[in-house]
Tab-separated table of C-alpha atoms and ligand atoms in Angstrom:
chain	number	residue	atom	x	y	z
A	4	UNK	CA	42.365	-95.871	59.702
A	5	UNK	CA	42.637	-99.002	61.821
A	6	UNK	CA	39.571	-100.684	63.316
A	7	UNK	CA	39.971	-103.340	65.959
A	8	UNK	CA	37.452	-105.304	68.021
A	9	UNK	CA	38.994	-107.239	70.913
A	10	UNK	CA	38.328	-108.492	74.430
A	11	UNK	CA	39.418	-107.931	78.006
A	12	UNK	CA	39.201	-111.070	80.115
A	13	UNK	CA	37.451	-110.548	83.456
A	14	UNK	CA	37.002	-114.039	84.909
A	15	UNK	CA	36.756	-117.759	84.211
A	16	UNK	CA	33.277	-119.197	84.865
A	17	UNK	CA	32.482	-122.361	86.865
A	18	UNK	CA	32.036	-124.157	83.521
A	19	UNK	CA	35.563	-122.961	82.619
A	20	UNK	CA	34.151	-120.506	80.068
A	21	UNK	CA	36.011	-117.250	79.771
A	22	UNK	CA	34.033	-114.105	80.570
A	23	UNK	CA	35.261	-111.066	78.689
A	24	UNK	CA	34.448	-107.427	78.011
A	25	UNK	CA	34.279	-106.402	74.352
A	26	UNK	CA	36.498	-103.450	73.384
A	27	UNK	CA	35.990	-101.399	70.211
A	28	UNK	CA	38.741	-99.229	68.819
A	29	UNK	CA	39.307	-96.952	65.812
A	30	UNK	CA	42.682	-95.324	65.268
A	31	UNK	CA	43.015	-92.565	62.692
A	32	UNK	CA	46.769	-92.904	62.214
A	33	UNK	CA	47.162	-89.179	63.030
A	34	UNK	CA	47.968	-87.729	66.437
A	35	UNK	CA	45.007	-86.189	68.218
A	36	UNK	CA	42.525	-86.527	71.065
A	37	UNK	CA	41.693	-89.863	72.672
A	38	UNK	CA	37.993	-90.342	73.376
A	39	UNK	CA	36.509	-93.249	75.330
A	40	UNK	CA	32.799	-94.078	75.388
A	41	UNK	CA	31.558	-96.612	77.929
A	42	UNK	CA	28.128	-98.154	78.410
A	43	UNK	CA	26.089	-100.752	80.258
A	44	UNK	CA	27.980	-100.507	83.562
A	45	UNK	CA	24.488	-100.823	84.985
A	46	UNK	CA	23.401	-104.071	83.317
A	47	UNK	CA	19.786	-102.973	82.786
A	48	UNK	CA	20.810	-99.719	81.063
A	49	UNK	CA	21.043	-101.122	77.580
A	50	UNK	CA	20.586	-98.080	75.319
A	51	UNK	CA	24.169	-96.821	75.557
A	52	UNK	CA	25.494	-99.966	73.874
A	53	UNK	CA	23.426	-99.167	70.770
A	54	UNK	CA	24.603	-95.535	70.798
A	55	UNK	CA	28.210	-96.812	70.678
A	56	UNK	CA	27.389	-99.259	67.850
A	57	UNK	CA	25.810	-96.452	65.819
A	58	UNK	CA	28.779	-94.095	66.392
A	59	UNK	CA	31.226	-96.784	65.240
A	60	UNK	CA	29.055	-97.592	62.196
A	61	UNK	CA	29.082	-93.917	61.237
A	62	UNK	CA	32.826	-93.455	61.686
A	63	UNK	CA	33.606	-96.637	59.747
A	64	UNK	CA	31.841	-94.903	56.852
A	65	UNK	CA	32.976	-91.303	57.226
A	66	UNK	CA	36.398	-91.842	58.808
A	67	UNK	CA	38.243	-90.541	61.850
A	68	UNK	CA	40.304	-87.461	61.021
A	69	UNK	CA	42.695	-87.604	63.965
A	70	UNK	CA	43.179	-89.267	67.314
A	71	UNK	CA	41.723	-92.491	68.661
A	72	UNK	CA	38.252	-93.611	69.655
A	73	UNK	CA	37.801	-96.455	72.149
A	74	UNK	CA	34.676	-98.011	73.652
A	75	UNK	CA	33.559	-100.528	76.236
A	76	UNK	CA	29.990	-101.108	74.929
A	77	UNK	CA	29.141	-103.688	77.614
A	78	UNK	CA	30.951	-103.191	80.930
A	79	UNK	CA	28.619	-105.423	82.927
A	80	UNK	CA	27.693	-108.478	80.797
A	81	UNK	CA	26.788	-110.484	83.919
A	82	UNK	CA	24.147	-107.929	84.924
A	83	UNK	CA	23.030	-107.423	81.330
A	84	UNK	CA	22.195	-111.094	80.817
A	85	UNK	CA	20.189	-111.154	84.059
A	86	UNK	CA	18.418	-107.833	83.383
A	87	UNK	CA	20.058	-106.498	86.533
A	88	UNK	CA	21.614	-103.139	87.377
A	89	UNK	CA	24.182	-104.905	89.563
A	90	UNK	CA	26.925	-107.393	88.818
A	91	UNK	CA	24.408	-110.129	89.584
A	92	UNK	CA	26.776	-112.778	91.059
A	93	UNK	CA	27.696	-110.466	93.918
A	94	UNK	CA	24.842	-107.925	93.631
A	95	UNK	CA	27.329	-105.058	93.599
A	96	UNK	CA	26.988	-101.786	91.723
A	97	UNK	CA	29.895	-101.623	89.249
A	98	UNK	CA	29.511	-97.847	89.058
A	99	UNK	CA	30.212	-97.593	92.802
A	100	UNK	CA	33.320	-99.807	92.578
A	101	UNK	CA	35.851	-97.612	90.734
A	102	UNK	CA	38.785	-97.195	90.503
A	103	UNK	CA	38.655	-100.859	91.536
A	104	UNK	CA	41.003	-103.264	93.209
A	105	UNK	CA	42.635	-106.323	91.609
A	106	UNK	CA	42.334	-108.287	94.853
A	107	UNK	CA	39.005	-106.817	96.012
A	108	UNK	CA	35.375	-107.835	95.429
A	109	UNK	CA	34.177	-109.091	92.037
A	110	UNK	CA	32.907	-105.651	90.952
A	111	UNK	CA	36.141	-104.015	92.151
A	112	UNK	CA	38.188	-106.520	90.121
A	113	UNK	CA	36.171	-105.803	86.965
A	114	UNK	CA	36.329	-102.060	87.676
A	115	UNK	CA	40.113	-102.218	88.052
A	116	UNK	CA	40.502	-103.858	84.633
A	117	UNK	CA	38.255	-101.265	82.997
A	118	UNK	CA	39.882	-98.360	84.802
A	119	UNK	CA	43.486	-99.320	84.025
A	120	UNK	CA	42.614	-100.019	80.363
A	121	UNK	CA	41.147	-96.526	80.068
A	122	UNK	CA	43.827	-94.597	81.967
A	123	UNK	CA	46.646	-96.392	80.073
A	124	UNK	CA	45.553	-94.573	76.891
A	125	UNK	CA	45.824	-91.094	78.494
A	126	UNK	CA	42.324	-90.035	77.397
A	127	UNK	CA	41.250	-86.503	76.527
A	128	UNK	CA	37.698	-87.298	77.633
A	129	UNK	CA	35.643	-90.266	78.828
A	130	UNK	CA	31.885	-90.357	78.254
A	131	UNK	CA	29.969	-92.873	80.371
A	132	UNK	CA	26.477	-93.630	79.047
A	133	UNK	CA	23.561	-94.371	81.362
A	134	UNK	CA	19.786	-94.707	80.992
A	135	UNK	CA	17.874	-93.508	84.020
A	136	UNK	CA	14.041	-93.316	83.820
A	137	UNK	CA	11.482	-94.273	81.185
A	138	UNK	CA	10.000	-90.784	81.310
A	139	UNK	CA	12.902	-88.362	81.166
A	140	UNK	CA	14.824	-85.893	79.048
A	141	UNK	CA	18.484	-86.541	78.218
A	142	UNK	CA	21.092	-84.571	80.174
A	143	UNK	CA	24.815	-84.426	80.849
A	144	UNK	CA	25.603	-85.044	84.509
A	145	UNK	CA	28.654	-83.506	86.166
A	146	UNK	CA	30.041	-84.806	89.439
A	147	UNK	CA	29.471	-82.824	92.631
A	148	UNK	CA	31.468	-79.586	93.027
A	149	UNK	CA	35.082	-80.775	93.272
A	150	UNK	CA	37.891	-79.830	95.655
A	151	UNK	CA	39.860	-76.770	94.455
A	152	UNK	CA	42.753	-78.608	92.794
A	153	UNK	CA	40.314	-80.449	90.479
A	154	UNK	CA	38.416	-77.344	89.352
A	155	UNK	CA	40.317	-76.995	86.027
A	156	UNK	CA	39.533	-80.641	85.101
A	157	UNK	CA	35.893	-80.162	86.066
A	158	UNK	CA	35.701	-76.924	84.071
A	159	UNK	CA	36.976	-78.787	80.996
A	160	UNK	CA	34.432	-81.550	81.669
A	161	UNK	CA	31.641	-78.957	81.950
A	162	UNK	CA	32.692	-77.428	78.604
A	163	UNK	CA	32.547	-80.851	76.938
A	164	UNK	CA	29.156	-81.307	78.631
A	165	UNK	CA	27.906	-78.100	77.020
A	166	UNK	CA	29.166	-79.298	73.627
A	167	UNK	CA	26.821	-82.329	73.765
A	168	UNK	CA	23.794	-80.083	73.196
A	169	UNK	CA	22.167	-81.610	76.283
A	170	UNK	CA	21.132	-79.762	79.406
A	171	UNK	CA	24.079	-79.813	81.831
A	172	UNK	CA	23.254	-80.730	85.415
A	173	UNK	CA	25.620	-80.925	88.369
A	174	UNK	CA	25.066	-83.671	90.885
A	175	UNK	CA	24.375	-82.673	94.474
A	176	UNK	CA	24.956	-86.161	95.941
A	177	UNK	CA	28.555	-87.041	96.605
A	178	UNK	CA	28.641	-90.385	94.794
A	179	UNK	CA	31.902	-92.109	95.593
A	180	UNK	CA	33.556	-94.665	93.362
A	181	UNK	CA	31.696	-93.852	90.159
A	182	UNK	CA	33.697	-94.188	86.944
A	183	UNK	CA	33.477	-90.459	86.179
A	184	UNK	CA	34.448	-89.293	89.676
A	185	UNK	CA	37.371	-91.727	89.863
A	186	UNK	CA	38.666	-90.552	86.465
A	187	UNK	CA	38.379	-86.887	87.438
A	188	UNK	CA	40.457	-87.646	90.535
A	189	UNK	CA	43.096	-89.028	88.135
A	190	UNK	CA	43.013	-85.719	86.236
A	191	UNK	CA	40.938	-87.085	83.314
A	192	UNK	CA	37.799	-85.190	82.206
A	193	UNK	CA	34.837	-87.579	82.478
A	194	UNK	CA	31.194	-86.981	81.793
A	195	UNK	CA	28.075	-89.045	82.465
A	196	UNK	CA	25.297	-88.832	79.887
A	197	UNK	CA	21.870	-89.890	81.116
A	198	UNK	CA	19.933	-90.873	78.034
A	199	UNK	CA	16.705	-92.143	79.614
A	200	UNK	CA	14.952	-95.490	79.754
A	201	UNK	CA	16.505	-98.706	80.999
A	202	UNK	CA	15.709	-102.319	79.914
A	203	UNK	CA	14.513	-101.467	76.396
A	204	UNK	CA	16.284	-99.618	73.589
A	205	UNK	CA	14.413	-96.392	72.953
A	206	UNK	CA	15.279	-95.280	69.409
A	207	UNK	CA	14.601	-91.617	70.134
A	208	UNK	CA	17.118	-91.683	72.984
A	209	UNK	CA	19.620	-93.520	70.765
A	210	UNK	CA	19.248	-90.712	68.247
A	211	UNK	CA	19.843	-88.071	70.971
A	212	UNK	CA	22.898	-89.909	72.264
A	213	UNK	CA	24.431	-90.325	68.797
A	214	UNK	CA	23.914	-86.638	68.000
A	215	UNK	CA	25.413	-85.560	71.342
A	216	UNK	CA	28.534	-87.666	70.791
A	217	UNK	CA	28.924	-86.512	67.187
A	218	UNK	CA	28.868	-82.951	68.584
A	219	UNK	CA	31.739	-83.875	70.921
A	220	UNK	CA	33.724	-85.645	68.173
A	221	UNK	CA	33.279	-82.599	65.979
A	222	UNK	CA	34.303	-80.218	68.813
A	223	UNK	CA	37.444	-82.314	69.315
A	224	UNK	CA	38.196	-82.121	65.578
A	225	UNK	CA	38.044	-85.913	65.273
A	226	UNK	CA	35.394	-85.860	62.532
A	227	UNK	CA	34.405	-83.352	59.845
A	228	UNK	CA	32.409	-80.524	61.497
A	229	UNK	CA	28.732	-81.479	61.807
A	230	UNK	CA	26.758	-78.959	59.747
A	231	UNK	CA	24.464	-77.654	62.451
A	232	UNK	CA	25.383	-78.704	65.981
A	233	UNK	CA	22.618	-80.643	67.724
A	234	UNK	CA	20.923	-78.786	70.592
A	235	UNK	CA	18.112	-80.407	72.584
A	236	UNK	CA	15.021	-78.182	72.664
A	237	UNK	CA	15.173	-77.548	76.425
A	238	UNK	CA	18.904	-76.754	76.376
A	239	UNK	CA	18.367	-73.634	74.274
A	240	UNK	CA	16.108	-72.189	76.988
A	241	UNK	CA	18.895	-72.421	79.567
A	242	UNK	CA	21.624	-70.948	77.400
A	243	UNK	CA	24.764	-72.448	78.855
A	244	UNK	CA	23.645	-72.460	82.494
A	245	UNK	CA	24.557	-75.412	84.667
A	246	UNK	CA	21.601	-76.621	86.726
A	247	UNK	CA	21.737	-78.398	90.082
A	248	UNK	CA	20.282	-81.882	90.437
A	249	UNK	CA	17.495	-82.288	92.994
A	250	UNK	CA	15.118	-85.101	93.889
A	251	UNK	CA	13.191	-82.991	96.415
A	252	UNK	CA	10.366	-83.005	97.357
A	253	UNK	CA	10.037	-86.691	98.233
A	254	UNK	CA	6.822	-88.421	99.230
A	255	UNK	CA	5.760	-88.380	102.886
A	256	UNK	CA	2.812	-90.767	102.515
A	257	UNK	CA	2.016	-94.153	101.029
A	258	UNK	CA	-0.310	-94.730	98.125
A	259	UNK	CA	-0.482	-94.232	94.391
A	260	UNK	CA	1.219	-91.339	92.618
A	261	UNK	CA	-0.434	-89.312	89.857
A	262	UNK	CA	2.064	-87.098	88.085
A	263	UNK	CA	0.930	-83.586	87.160
A	264	UNK	CA	3.925	-82.508	85.098
A	265	UNK	CA	6.115	-84.168	82.505
A	266	UNK	CA	9.828	-84.285	81.685
A	267	UNK	CA	11.016	-81.062	80.070
A	268	UNK	CA	8.322	-78.922	81.791
A	269	UNK	CA	9.657	-75.705	83.260
A	270	UNK	CA	8.234	-75.058	86.706
A	271	UNK	CA	7.808	-72.183	89.118
A	272	UNK	CA	8.373	-72.451	92.862
A	273	UNK	CA	5.435	-74.019	94.790
A	274	UNK	CA	3.945	-75.586	91.671
A	275	UNK	CA	2.079	-78.905	92.237
A	276	UNK	CA	4.003	-81.746	90.562
A	277	UNK	CA	2.300	-84.890	91.848
A	278	UNK	CA	-0.603	-86.030	94.013
A	279	UNK	CA	-0.643	-89.115	96.184
A	280	UNK	CA	-3.932	-90.913	96.862
A	281	UNK	CA	-4.737	-93.797	99.194
A	282	UNK	CA	-6.435	-96.992	97.969
A	283	UNK	CA	-9.918	-95.410	98.375
A	284	UNK	CA	-8.930	-92.447	96.204
A	285	UNK	CA	-8.608	-89.973	99.089
A	286	UNK	CA	-5.930	-87.355	98.526
A	287	UNK	CA	-3.033	-87.840	100.947
A	288	UNK	CA	-0.596	-85.268	99.748
A	289	UNK	CA	0.159	-82.785	96.964
A	290	UNK	CA	3.870	-82.379	96.294
A	291	UNK	CA	5.021	-78.863	95.408
A	292	UNK	CA	8.291	-77.724	93.821
A	293	UNK	CA	10.674	-76.119	96.275
A	294	UNK	CA	12.462	-73.956	93.696
A	295	UNK	CA	12.044	-73.081	90.049
A	296	UNK	CA	13.564	-75.511	87.606
A	297	UNK	CA	12.913	-78.138	84.989
A	298	UNK	CA	11.586	-81.704	85.275
A	299	UNK	CA	14.378	-84.110	84.269
A	300	UNK	CA	12.304	-87.216	84.760
A	301	UNK	CA	9.925	-89.066	87.019
A	302	UNK	CA	9.974	-92.428	88.760
A	303	UNK	CA	9.349	-95.612	86.772
A	304	UNK	CA	6.766	-96.607	89.362
A	305	UNK	CA	3.655	-94.939	90.774
A	306	UNK	CA	4.049	-96.564	94.189
A	307	UNK	CA	4.581	-93.978	96.940
A	308	UNK	CA	5.920	-94.581	100.432
A	309	UNK	CA	7.417	-92.188	102.980
A	310	UNK	CA	10.782	-91.003	101.707
A	311	UNK	CA	10.301	-92.275	98.140
A	312	UNK	CA	11.783	-89.937	95.565
A	313	UNK	CA	9.274	-89.506	92.787
A	314	UNK	CA	10.801	-86.935	90.451
A	315	UNK	CA	14.134	-85.394	89.515
A	316	UNK	CA	14.610	-81.711	88.781
A	317	UNK	CA	17.291	-79.489	87.378
A	318	UNK	CA	17.271	-76.415	89.614
A	319	UNK	CA	18.392	-72.964	88.513
B	422	ZN	ZN1	23.169	-95.979	85.397
């Protein structure tokens, strides 16, 4: 087994310092699947980096049976150091800049280096780690329903999603230029794992993320089979179904939000999920579910304004 930690240069700073992305790599020495794990593309979403560190620690001990494991634990160091989602010099979203462009904007240049490094290894699967809301359950996010020629790749991605033991949710927004969508368009299965809470490492979410990735490594035959596959408590209730992502209903008034349900709650149609009050405490609005589903998470803020999305649901 060969372990290598190296760097990918992204730019030279104004003080002539070199800015680089750390790369982690374990090669088993036997042919097999190639798995990439990426994290911290959104600089404030710090938990994924720790999930990668823990996975590498584990495999250093127990070994990699076959194939290769690669990781970019910190794709956006500029944002990370500033506590910013964006690449803070240019205030661009790195995860809306793929597959990138070597003569484009700063984020597109960084994206291009990441993207070509990944695709050059002909990966079996890429897992991109994100941390959405403080109050949320972990889930595997699939890109929006693809055009017909990409259905086999998306089916494979969905199967890997199911193997994580997380709830699998398909996006309903057509997000262009994300890492996962750009990889799928290259014919590479790519999955986003949302393992809640940005800014601060939440150890419970780290534990979920590590277990989900060990499930995938075991499914790929890259590690010894994990005794009992991890399955998040809410996943069992949905038994292999893929839910649809929804952030409806949104607020129509301004004021302060009081949440009536919590992440993981299973809801009926027309169930009250939040109430919005004005500064005097007068009820402005009660938000009701539009369909039955499960609460994935709620906003990190209780400030309501017209059009503000306050909660995310997985819809049956
Ligand atoms: Zn993110």
